[in-house]
Short mmCIF file of C-alpha atoms in Angstrom, two decimals:
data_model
loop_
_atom_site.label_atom_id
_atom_site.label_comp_id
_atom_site.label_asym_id
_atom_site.label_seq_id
_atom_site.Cartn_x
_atom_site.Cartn_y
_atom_site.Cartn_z
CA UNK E 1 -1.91 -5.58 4.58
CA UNK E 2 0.70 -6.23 7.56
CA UNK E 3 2.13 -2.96 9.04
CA UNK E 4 5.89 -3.55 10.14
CA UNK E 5 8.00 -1.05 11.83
CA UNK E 6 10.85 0.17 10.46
CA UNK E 7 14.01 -0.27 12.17
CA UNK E 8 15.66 3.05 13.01
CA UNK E 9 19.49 3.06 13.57
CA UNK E 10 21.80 6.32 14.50
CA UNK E 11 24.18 7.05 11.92
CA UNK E 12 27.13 6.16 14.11
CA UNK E 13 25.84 2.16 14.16
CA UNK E 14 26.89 2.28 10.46
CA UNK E 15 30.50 1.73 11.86
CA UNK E 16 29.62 -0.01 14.69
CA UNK E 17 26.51 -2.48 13.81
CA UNK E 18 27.32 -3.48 9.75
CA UNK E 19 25.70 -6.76 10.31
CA UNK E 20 22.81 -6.06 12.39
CA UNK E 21 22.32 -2.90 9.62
CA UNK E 22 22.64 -5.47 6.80
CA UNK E 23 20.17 -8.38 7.91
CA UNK E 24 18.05 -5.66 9.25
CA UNK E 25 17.73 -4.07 5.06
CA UNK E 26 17.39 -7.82 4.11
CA UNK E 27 13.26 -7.78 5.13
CA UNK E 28 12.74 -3.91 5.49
CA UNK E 29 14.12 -0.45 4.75
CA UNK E 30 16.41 0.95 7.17
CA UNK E 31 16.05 4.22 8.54
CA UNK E 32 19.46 6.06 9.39
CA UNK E 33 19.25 9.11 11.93
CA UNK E 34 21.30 11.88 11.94
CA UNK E 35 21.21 13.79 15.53
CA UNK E 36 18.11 12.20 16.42
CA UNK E 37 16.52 13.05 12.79
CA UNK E 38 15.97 11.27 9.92
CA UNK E 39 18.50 11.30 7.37
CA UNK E 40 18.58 8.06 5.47
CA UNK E 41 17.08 4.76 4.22
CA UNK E 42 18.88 1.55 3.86
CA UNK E 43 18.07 -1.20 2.14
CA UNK E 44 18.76 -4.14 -0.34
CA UNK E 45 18.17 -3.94 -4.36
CA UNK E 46 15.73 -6.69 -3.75
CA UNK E 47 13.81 -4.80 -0.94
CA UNK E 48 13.81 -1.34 -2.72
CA UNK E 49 11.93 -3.50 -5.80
CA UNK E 50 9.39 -4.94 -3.63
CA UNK E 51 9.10 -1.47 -2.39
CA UNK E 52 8.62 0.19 -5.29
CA UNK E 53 6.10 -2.66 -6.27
CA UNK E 54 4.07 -2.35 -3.21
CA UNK E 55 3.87 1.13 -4.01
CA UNK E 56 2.81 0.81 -7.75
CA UNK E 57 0.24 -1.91 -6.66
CA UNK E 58 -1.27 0.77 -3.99
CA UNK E 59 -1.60 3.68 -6.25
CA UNK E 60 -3.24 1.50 -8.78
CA UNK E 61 -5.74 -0.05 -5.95
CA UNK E 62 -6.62 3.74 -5.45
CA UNK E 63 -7.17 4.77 -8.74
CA UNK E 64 -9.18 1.60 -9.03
CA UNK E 65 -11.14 2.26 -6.28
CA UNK E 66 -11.76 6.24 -6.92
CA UNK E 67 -13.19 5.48 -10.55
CA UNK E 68 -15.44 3.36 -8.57
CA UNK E 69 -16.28 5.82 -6.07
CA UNK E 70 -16.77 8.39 -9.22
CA UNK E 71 -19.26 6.10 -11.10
CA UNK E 72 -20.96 5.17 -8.22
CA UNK E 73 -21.60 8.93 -7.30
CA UNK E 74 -22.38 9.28 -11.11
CA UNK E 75 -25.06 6.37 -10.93
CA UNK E 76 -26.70 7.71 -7.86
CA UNK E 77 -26.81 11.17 -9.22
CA UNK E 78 -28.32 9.87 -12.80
CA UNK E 79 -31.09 7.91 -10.70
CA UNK E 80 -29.64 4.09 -11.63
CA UNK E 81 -29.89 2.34 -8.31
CA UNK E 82 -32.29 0.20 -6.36
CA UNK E 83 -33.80 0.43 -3.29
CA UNK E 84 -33.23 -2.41 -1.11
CA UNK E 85 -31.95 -6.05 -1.05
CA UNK E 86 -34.78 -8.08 -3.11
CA UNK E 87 -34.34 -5.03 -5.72
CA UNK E 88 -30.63 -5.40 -5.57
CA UNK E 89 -31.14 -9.31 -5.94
CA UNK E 90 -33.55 -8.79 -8.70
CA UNK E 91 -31.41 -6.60 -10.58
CA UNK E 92 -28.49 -8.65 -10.08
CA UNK E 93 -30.46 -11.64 -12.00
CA UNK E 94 -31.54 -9.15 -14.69
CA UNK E 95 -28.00 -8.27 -15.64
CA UNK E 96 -26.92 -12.23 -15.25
CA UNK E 97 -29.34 -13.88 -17.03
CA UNK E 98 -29.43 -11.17 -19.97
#
């Protein structure tokens, strides 16, 4: 996952910086600051998809990944593990060759 920084623009470069604004909410949301505090977001149709993709696509990864978690807590709990890499190897082959 890359981490980009937001731009931040003052409210008053809405009048002053249109284009720089614009190609700016072309390849990220724009935040807008009123006195030095955020008050806004900016940003293209396209971008506020992607956005709300990327967002749908994370929540989903964590679900995935907490069921996980949960079974794997309910496994160890129940007693069905392995000690160990040949028993992990071992078991592995069990459940692939059955």
């Amino acid at each position: 996952m890359t981490v980009t920084m937001e731009p931040i623009f003052p409210i008053s470069a809405l009048q002053k910086k249109q284009g720089e604004i614009k190609k700016a909410a072309q390849s990220n949301i724009v935040r807008i600051t009123e006195n030095g505090v955020g008050a806004y977001v900016f940003c293209t149709e396209d971008m506020f998809q992607e956005k709300l993709n990327e967002a749908a696509e994370s929540a989903v990864y964590e679900a995935c990944m907490a069921s996980a978690i949960e079974r794997g807590r309910a496994d160890i709990a129940a007693g069905r593990y392995v000690k160990g890499i040949e028993a992990a190897y071992e078991e592995v082959k069990r459940r692939t060759d059955a």
